[in-house]
PDB file of C-alpha atoms in Angstrom:
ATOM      1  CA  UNK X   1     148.117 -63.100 -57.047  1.00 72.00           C
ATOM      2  CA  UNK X   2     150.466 -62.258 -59.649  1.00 84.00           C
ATOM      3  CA  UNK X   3     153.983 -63.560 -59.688  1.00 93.00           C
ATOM      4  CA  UNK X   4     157.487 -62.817 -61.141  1.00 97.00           C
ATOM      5  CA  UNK X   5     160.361 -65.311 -61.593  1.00 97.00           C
ATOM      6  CA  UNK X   6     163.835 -64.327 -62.786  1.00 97.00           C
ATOM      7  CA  UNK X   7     165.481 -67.224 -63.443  1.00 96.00           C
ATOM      8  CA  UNK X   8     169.513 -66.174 -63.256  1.00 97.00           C
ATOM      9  CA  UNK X   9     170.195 -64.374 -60.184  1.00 96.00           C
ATOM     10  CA  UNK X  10     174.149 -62.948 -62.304  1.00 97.00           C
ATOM     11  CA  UNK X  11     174.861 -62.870 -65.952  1.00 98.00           C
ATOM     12  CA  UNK X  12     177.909 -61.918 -67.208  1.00 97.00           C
ATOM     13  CA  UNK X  13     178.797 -59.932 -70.819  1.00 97.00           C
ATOM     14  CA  UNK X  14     181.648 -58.758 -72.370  1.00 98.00           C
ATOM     15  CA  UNK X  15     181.618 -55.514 -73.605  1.00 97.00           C
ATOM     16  CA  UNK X  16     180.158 -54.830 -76.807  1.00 97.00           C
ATOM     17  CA  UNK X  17     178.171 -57.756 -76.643  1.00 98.00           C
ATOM     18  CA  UNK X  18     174.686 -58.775 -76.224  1.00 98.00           C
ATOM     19  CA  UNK X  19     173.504 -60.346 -73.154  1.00 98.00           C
ATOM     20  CA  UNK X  20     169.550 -61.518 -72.712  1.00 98.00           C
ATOM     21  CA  UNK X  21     167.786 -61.425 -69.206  1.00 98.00           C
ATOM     22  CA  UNK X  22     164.549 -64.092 -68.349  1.00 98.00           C
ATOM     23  CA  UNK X  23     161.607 -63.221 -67.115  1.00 98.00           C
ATOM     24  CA  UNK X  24     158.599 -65.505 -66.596  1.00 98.00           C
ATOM     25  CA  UNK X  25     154.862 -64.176 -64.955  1.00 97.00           C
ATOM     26  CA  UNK X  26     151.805 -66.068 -63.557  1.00 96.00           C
ATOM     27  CA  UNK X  27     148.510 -64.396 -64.385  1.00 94.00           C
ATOM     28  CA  UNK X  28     144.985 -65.420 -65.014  1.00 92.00           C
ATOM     29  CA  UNK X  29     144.496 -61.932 -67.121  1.00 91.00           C
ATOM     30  CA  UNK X  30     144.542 -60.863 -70.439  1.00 90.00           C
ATOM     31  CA  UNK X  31     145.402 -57.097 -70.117  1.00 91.00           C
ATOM     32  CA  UNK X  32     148.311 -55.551 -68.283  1.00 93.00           C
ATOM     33  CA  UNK X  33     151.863 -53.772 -68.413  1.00 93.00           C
ATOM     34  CA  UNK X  34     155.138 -54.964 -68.074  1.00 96.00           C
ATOM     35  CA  UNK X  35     158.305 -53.392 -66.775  1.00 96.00           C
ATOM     36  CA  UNK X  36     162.135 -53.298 -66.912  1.00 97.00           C
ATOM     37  CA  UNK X  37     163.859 -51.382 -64.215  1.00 97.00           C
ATOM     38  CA  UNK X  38     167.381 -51.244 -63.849  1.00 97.00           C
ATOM     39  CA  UNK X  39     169.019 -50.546 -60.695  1.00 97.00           C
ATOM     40  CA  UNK X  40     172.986 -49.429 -60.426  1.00 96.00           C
ATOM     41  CA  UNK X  41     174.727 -49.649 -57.576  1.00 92.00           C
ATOM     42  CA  UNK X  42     173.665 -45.803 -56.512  1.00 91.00           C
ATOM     43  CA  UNK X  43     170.599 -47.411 -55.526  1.00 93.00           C
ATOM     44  CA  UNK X  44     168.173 -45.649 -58.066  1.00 92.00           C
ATOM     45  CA  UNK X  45     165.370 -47.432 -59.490  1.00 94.00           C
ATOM     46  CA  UNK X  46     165.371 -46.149 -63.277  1.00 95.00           C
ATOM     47  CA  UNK X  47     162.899 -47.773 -66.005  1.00 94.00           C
ATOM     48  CA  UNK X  48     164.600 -48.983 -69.177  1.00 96.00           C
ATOM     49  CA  UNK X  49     161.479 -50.078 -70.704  1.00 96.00           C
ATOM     50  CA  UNK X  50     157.881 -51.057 -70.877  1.00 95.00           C
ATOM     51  CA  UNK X  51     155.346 -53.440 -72.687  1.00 95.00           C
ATOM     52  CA  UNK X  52     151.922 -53.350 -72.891  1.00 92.00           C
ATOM     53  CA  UNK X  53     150.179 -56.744 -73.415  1.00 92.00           C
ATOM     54  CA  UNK X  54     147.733 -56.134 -75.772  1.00 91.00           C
ATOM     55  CA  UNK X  55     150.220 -55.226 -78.166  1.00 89.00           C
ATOM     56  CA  UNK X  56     151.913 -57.933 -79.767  1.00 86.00           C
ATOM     57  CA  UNK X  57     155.316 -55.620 -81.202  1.00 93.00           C
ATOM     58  CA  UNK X  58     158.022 -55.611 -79.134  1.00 95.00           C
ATOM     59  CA  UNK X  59     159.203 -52.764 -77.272  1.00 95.00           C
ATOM     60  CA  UNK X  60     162.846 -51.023 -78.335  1.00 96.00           C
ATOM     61  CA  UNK X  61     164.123 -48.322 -77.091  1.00 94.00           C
ATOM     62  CA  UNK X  62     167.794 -47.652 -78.516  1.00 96.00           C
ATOM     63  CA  UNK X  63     169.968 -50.375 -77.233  1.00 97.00           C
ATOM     64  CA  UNK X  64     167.389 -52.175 -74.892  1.00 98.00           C
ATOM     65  CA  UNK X  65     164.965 -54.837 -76.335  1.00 97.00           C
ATOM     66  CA  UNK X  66     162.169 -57.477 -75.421  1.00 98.00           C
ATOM     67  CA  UNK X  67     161.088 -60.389 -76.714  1.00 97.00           C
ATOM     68  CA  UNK X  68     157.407 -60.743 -75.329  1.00 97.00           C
ATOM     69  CA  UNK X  69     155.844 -64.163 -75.818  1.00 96.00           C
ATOM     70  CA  UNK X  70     152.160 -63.792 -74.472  1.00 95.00           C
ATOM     71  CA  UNK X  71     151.258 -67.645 -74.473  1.00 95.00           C
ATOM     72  CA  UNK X  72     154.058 -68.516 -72.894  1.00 96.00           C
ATOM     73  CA  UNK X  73     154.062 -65.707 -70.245  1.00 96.00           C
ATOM     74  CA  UNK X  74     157.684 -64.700 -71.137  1.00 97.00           C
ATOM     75  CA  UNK X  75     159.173 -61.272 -71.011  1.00 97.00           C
ATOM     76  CA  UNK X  76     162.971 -61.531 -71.631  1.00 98.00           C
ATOM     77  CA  UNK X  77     165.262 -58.255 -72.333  1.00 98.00           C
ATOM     78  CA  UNK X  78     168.106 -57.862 -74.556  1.00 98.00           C
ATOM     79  CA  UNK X  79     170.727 -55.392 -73.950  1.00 98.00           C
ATOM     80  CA  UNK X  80     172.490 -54.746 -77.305  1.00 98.00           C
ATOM     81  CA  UNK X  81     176.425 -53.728 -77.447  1.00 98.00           C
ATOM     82  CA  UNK X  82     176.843 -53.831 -73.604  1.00 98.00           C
ATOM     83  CA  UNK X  83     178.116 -50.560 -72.150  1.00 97.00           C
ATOM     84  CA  UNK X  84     180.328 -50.523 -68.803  1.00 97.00           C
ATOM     85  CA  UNK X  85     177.402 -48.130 -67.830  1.00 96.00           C
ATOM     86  CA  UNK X  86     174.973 -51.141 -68.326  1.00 98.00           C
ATOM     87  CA  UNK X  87     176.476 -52.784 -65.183  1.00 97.00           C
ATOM     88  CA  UNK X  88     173.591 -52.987 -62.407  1.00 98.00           C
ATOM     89  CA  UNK X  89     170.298 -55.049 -61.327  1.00 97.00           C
ATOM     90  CA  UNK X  90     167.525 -55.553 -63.372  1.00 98.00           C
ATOM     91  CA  UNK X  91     163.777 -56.472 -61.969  1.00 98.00           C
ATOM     92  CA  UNK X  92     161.160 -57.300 -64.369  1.00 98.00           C
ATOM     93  CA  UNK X  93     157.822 -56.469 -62.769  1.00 96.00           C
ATOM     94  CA  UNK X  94     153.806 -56.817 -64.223  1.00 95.00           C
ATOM     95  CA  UNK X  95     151.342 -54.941 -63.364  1.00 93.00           C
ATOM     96  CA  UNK X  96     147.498 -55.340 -63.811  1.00 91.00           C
ATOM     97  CA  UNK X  97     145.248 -52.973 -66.385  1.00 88.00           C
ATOM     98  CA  UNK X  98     142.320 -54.018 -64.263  1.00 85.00           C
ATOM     99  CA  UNK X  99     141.770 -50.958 -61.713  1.00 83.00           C
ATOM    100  CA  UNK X 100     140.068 -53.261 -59.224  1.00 82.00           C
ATOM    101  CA  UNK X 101     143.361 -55.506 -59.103  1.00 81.00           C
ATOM    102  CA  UNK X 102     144.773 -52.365 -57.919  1.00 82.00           C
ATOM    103  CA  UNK X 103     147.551 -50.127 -58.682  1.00 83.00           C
ATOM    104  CA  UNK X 104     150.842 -52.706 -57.510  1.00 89.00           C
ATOM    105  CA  UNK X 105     154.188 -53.202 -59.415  1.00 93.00           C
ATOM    106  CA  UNK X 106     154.701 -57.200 -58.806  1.00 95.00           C
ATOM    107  CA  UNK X 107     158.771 -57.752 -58.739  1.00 96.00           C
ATOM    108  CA  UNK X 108     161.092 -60.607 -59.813  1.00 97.00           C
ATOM    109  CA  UNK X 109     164.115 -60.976 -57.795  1.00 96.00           C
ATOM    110  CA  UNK X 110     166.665 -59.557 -60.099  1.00 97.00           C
ATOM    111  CA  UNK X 111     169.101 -60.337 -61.992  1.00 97.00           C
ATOM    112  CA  UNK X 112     172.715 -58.645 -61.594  1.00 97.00           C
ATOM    113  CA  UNK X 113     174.177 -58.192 -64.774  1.00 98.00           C
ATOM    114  CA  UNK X 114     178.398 -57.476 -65.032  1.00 98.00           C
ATOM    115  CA  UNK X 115     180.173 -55.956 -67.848  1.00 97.00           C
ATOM    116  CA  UNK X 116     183.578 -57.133 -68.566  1.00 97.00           C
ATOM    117  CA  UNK X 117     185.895 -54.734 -70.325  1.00 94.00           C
TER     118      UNK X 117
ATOM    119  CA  UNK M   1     161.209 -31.470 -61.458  1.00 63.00           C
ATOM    120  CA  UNK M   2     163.603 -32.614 -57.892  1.00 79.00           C
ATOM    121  CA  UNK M   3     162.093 -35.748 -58.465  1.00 93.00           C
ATOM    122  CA  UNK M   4     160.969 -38.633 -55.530  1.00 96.00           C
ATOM    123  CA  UNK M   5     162.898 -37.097 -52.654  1.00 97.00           C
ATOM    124  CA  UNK M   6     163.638 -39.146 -49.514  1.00 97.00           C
ATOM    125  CA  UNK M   7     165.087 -38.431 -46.490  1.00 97.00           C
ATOM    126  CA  UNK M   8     167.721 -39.554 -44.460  1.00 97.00           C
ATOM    127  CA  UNK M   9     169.429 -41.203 -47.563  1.00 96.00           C
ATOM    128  CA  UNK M  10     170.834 -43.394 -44.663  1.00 97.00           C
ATOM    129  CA  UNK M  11     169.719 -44.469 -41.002  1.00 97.00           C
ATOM    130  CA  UNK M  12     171.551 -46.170 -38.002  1.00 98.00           C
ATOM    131  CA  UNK M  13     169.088 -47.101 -35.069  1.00 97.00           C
ATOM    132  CA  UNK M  14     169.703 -49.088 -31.822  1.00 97.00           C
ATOM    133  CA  UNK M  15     167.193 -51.853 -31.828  1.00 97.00           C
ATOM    134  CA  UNK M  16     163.860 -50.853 -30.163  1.00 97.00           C
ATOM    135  CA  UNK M  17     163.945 -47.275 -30.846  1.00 97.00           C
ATOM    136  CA  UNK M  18     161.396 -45.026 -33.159  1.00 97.00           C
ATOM    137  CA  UNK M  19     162.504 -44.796 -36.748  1.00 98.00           C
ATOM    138  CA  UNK M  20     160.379 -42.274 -39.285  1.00 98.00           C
ATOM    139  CA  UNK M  21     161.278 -42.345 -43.192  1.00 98.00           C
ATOM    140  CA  UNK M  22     160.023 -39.524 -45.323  1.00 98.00           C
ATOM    141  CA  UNK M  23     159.252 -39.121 -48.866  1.00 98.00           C
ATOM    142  CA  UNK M  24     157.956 -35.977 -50.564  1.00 98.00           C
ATOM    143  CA  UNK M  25     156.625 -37.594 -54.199  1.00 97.00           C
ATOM    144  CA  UNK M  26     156.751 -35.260 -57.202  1.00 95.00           C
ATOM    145  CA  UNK M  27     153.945 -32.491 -57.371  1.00 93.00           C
ATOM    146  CA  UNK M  28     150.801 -33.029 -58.892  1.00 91.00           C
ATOM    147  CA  UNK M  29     151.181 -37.035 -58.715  1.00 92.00           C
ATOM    148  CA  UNK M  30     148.524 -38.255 -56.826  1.00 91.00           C
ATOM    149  CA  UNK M  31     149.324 -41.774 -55.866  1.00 94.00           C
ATOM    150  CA  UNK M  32     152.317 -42.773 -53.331  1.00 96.00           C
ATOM    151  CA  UNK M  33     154.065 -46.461 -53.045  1.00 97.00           C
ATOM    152  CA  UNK M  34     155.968 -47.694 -50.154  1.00 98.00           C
ATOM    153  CA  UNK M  35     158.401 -50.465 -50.996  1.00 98.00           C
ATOM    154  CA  UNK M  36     161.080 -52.115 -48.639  1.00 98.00           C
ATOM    155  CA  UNK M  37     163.866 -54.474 -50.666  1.00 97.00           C
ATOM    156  CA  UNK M  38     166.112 -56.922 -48.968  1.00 95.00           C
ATOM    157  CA  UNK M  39     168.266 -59.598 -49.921  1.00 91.00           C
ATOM    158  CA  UNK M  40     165.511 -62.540 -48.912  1.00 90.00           C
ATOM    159  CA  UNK M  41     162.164 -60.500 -50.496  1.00 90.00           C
ATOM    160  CA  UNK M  42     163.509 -58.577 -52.648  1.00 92.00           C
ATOM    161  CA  UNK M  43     160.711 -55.496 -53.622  1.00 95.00           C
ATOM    162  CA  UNK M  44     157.724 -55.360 -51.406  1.00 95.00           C
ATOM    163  CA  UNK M  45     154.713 -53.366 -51.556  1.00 95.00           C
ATOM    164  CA  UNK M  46     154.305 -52.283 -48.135  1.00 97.00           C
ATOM    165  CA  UNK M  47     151.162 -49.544 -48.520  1.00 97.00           C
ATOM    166  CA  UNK M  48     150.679 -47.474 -51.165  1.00 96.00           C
ATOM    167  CA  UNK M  49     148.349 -44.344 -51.326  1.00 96.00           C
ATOM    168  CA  UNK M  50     145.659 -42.330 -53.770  1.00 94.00           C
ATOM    169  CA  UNK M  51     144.831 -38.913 -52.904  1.00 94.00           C
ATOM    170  CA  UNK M  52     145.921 -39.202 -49.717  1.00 95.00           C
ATOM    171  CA  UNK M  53     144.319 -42.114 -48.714  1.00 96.00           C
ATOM    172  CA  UNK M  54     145.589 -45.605 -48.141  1.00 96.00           C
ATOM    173  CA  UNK M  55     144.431 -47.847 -50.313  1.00 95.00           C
ATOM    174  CA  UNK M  56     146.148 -51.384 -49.576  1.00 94.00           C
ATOM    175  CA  UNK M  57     148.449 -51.837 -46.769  1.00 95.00           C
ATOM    176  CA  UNK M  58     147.850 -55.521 -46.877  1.00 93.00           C
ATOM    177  CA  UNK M  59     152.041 -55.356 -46.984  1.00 93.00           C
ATOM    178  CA  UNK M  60     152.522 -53.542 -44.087  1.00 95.00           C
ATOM    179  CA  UNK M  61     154.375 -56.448 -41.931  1.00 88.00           C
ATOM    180  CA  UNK M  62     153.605 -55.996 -38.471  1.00 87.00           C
ATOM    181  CA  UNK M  63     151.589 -53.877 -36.146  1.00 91.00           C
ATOM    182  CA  UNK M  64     155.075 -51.691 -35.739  1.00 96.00           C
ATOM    183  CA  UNK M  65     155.109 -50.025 -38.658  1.00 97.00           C
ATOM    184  CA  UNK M  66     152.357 -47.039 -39.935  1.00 97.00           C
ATOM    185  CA  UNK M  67     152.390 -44.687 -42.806  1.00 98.00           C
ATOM    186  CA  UNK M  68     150.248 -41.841 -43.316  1.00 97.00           C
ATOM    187  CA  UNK M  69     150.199 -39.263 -46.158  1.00 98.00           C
ATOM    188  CA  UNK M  70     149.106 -35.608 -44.021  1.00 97.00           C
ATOM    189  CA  UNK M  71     148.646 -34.012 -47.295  1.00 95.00           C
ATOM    190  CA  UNK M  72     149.732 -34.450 -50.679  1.00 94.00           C
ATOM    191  CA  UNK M  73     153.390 -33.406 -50.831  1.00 95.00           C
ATOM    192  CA  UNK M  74     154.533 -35.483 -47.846  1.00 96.00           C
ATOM    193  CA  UNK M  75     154.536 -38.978 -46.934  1.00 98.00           C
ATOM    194  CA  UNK M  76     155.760 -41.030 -43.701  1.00 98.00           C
ATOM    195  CA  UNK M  77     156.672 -44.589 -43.042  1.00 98.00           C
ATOM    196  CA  UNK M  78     157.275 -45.322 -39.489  1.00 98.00           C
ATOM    197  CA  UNK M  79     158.562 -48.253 -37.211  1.00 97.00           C
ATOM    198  CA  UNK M  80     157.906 -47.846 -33.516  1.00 97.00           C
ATOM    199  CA  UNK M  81     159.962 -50.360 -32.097  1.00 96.00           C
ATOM    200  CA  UNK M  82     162.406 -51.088 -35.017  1.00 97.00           C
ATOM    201  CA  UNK M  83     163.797 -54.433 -34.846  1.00 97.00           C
ATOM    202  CA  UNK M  84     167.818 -56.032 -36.500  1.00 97.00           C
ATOM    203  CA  UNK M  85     165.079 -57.725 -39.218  1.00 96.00           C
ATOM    204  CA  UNK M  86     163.489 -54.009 -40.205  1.00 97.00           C
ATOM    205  CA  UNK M  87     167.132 -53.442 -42.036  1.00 97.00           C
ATOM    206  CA  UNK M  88     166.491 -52.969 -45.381  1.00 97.00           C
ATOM    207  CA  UNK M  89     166.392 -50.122 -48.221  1.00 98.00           C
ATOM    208  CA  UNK M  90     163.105 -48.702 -48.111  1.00 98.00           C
ATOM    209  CA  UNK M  91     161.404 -47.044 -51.440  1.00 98.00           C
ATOM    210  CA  UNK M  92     159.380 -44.693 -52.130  1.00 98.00           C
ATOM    211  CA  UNK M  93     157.770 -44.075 -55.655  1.00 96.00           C
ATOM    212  CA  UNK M  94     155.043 -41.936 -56.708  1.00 95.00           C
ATOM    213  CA  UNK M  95     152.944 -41.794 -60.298  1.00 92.00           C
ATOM    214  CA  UNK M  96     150.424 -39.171 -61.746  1.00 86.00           C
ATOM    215  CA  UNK M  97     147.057 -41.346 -61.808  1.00 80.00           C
ATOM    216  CA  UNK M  98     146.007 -44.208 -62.783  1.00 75.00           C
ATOM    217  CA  UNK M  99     146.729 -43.998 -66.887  1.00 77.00           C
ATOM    218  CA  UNK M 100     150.102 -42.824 -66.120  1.00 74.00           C
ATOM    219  CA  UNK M 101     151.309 -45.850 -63.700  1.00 70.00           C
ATOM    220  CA  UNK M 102     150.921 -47.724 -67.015  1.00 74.00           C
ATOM    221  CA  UNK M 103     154.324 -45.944 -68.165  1.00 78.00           C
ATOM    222  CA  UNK M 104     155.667 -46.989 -64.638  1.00 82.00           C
ATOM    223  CA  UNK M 105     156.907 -45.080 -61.232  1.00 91.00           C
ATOM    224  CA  UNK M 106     159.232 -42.532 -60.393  1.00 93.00           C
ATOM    225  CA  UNK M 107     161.259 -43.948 -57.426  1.00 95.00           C
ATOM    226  CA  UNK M 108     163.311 -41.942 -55.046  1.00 96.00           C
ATOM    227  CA  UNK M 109     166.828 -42.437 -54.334  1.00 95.00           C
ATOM    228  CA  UNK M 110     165.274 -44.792 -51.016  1.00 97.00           C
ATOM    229  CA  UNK M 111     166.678 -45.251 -47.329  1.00 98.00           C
ATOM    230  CA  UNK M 112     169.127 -47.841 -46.289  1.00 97.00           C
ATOM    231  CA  UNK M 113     168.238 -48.402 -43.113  1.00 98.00           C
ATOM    232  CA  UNK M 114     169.982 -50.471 -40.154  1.00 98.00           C
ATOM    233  CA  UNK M 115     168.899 -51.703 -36.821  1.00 98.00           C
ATOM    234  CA  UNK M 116     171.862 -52.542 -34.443  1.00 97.00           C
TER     235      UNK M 116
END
C-alpha cells in the first residue's frame, strides 16, 4: 500500500514570503497523480494543485509551485509571496493510474501553515 | 453547480445512539468517497462507491458503521451504536469517472461530529 509522509506538522511565513512544504511517497509504481489540497479553517477541502508522474515539468499554477523529484519520491510545494489568505492545512496525497489499484486518494498528515503579517 | 452537499454541517449524539450522515455528490459524477479525519489518522478512506455500488469498504472500521448509495444523487454513512471514539469530521467527495479523479475530488463542506 501506498504511503504519504509530511514531515513538518507547522511552518511558519511571513507575509510576502515564500514558504516550501515536504512531501515524501512510498510506491512500487511508475504511473500515478499527485495532489495538493489545502484546507482553511472553514473546513473545506479545496485542491491547489496537481502532478502527474509521467510528466517530468513541474506543475504552477499562479502563486503555488512543486518541485517533483521522481527518483527520490519527493513532492514538495512552494507557496510564492504568502497571502494572509494562504493560512490553513495542506495534505499532499498520491493516487494510483492503475484502475485495478483502485480509485483512493492516499493522505499525508498535514502540514499547518501560518502567515505572519 | 451547489457542489458536494452534506448534511447536518454539525452533530451532537449521546453515546450509543443511531447517527446517519448524508451527502448528495454533484450530478452526473458517478463515483462517491467517504472519508473520516481526526487528529490521530488524519484522512481515511472509509468506502467509496461507482455507480452506486460499493467498491472497497475495506476502511469501514467496525461492524457499526454502513453506507449505502439508494441511487445516484444520495449517499448515507451510518453508525448504529456511535461510540466517544466515532468523533471526528466526516467527508464526503465525489468525482465524474475514472479520467476525471486524475484532476482530483470535489469534497463537501463535511460533518463534525461528536459522541458525548
Amino acid at each position: 500500500a501506498q504511503t504519504v509522509t509530511q514531515s513538518q506538522p507547522e511552518m511558519s511565513v511571513q507575509e510576502a514570503e515564500t514558504v516550501t512544504l515536504s512531501c515524501t511517497y512510498d510506491t512500487s509504481e511508475s504511473d500515478y497523480y499527485l495532489f495538493w489540497y489545502k484546507q482553511p479553517p472553514s473546513r473545506q477541502m479545496i485542491l491547489v494543485i496537481r502532478q502527474e508522474a509521467y510528466k517530468q515539468q513541474n506543475a504552477t499554477e499562479n502563486r503555488f509551485s512543486v518541485n517533483f523529484q521522481k527518483a527520490a519520491k519527493s513532492f514538495s510545494l512552494k507557496i510564492s509571496d504568502s497571502q494572509l489568505g494562504d493560512a490553513a492545512m495542506y495534505f499532499c496525497a498520491y493516487r494510483s493510474a492503475v484502475k485495478a489499484a483502485g480509485n483512493k486518494l492516499t493522505f499525508g498528515g498535514g502540514t499547518r501553515v501560518l502567515v505572519k503579517p | 453547480d451547489a457542489g458536494v452537499i452534506q448534511s447536518p454541517r454539525h452533530e451532537v449524539t449521546e453515546m450509543g445512539q443511531e447517527v446517519t450522515l448524508r451527502c448528495k455528490p454533484i450530478s452526473g459524477h458517478d463515483y462517491l468517497f467517504w472519508y473520516r479525519q481526526t487528529m490521530m489518522r488524519g484522512l481515511e478512506l472509509l468506502i467509496y462507491f461507482n455507480n452506486n455500488v460499493p467498491i472497497d469498504d475495506s476502511g469501514m472500521p467496525e461492524d457499526r458503521f454502513s453506507a449505502k448509495m439508494p441511487n445516484a444523487s444520495f449517499s448515507t454513512l451510518k453508525i448504529q451504536p456511535s461510540e466517544p471514539r466515532d468523533s471526528a469530521v466526516y467527508f464526503c467527495a465525489s468525482s465524474l469517472g475514472w479520467g476525471a479523479s486524475n484532476y482530483g475530488y470535489t469534497f463537501g463542506s463535511g460533518t463534525r461530529l461528536t459522541v458525548v
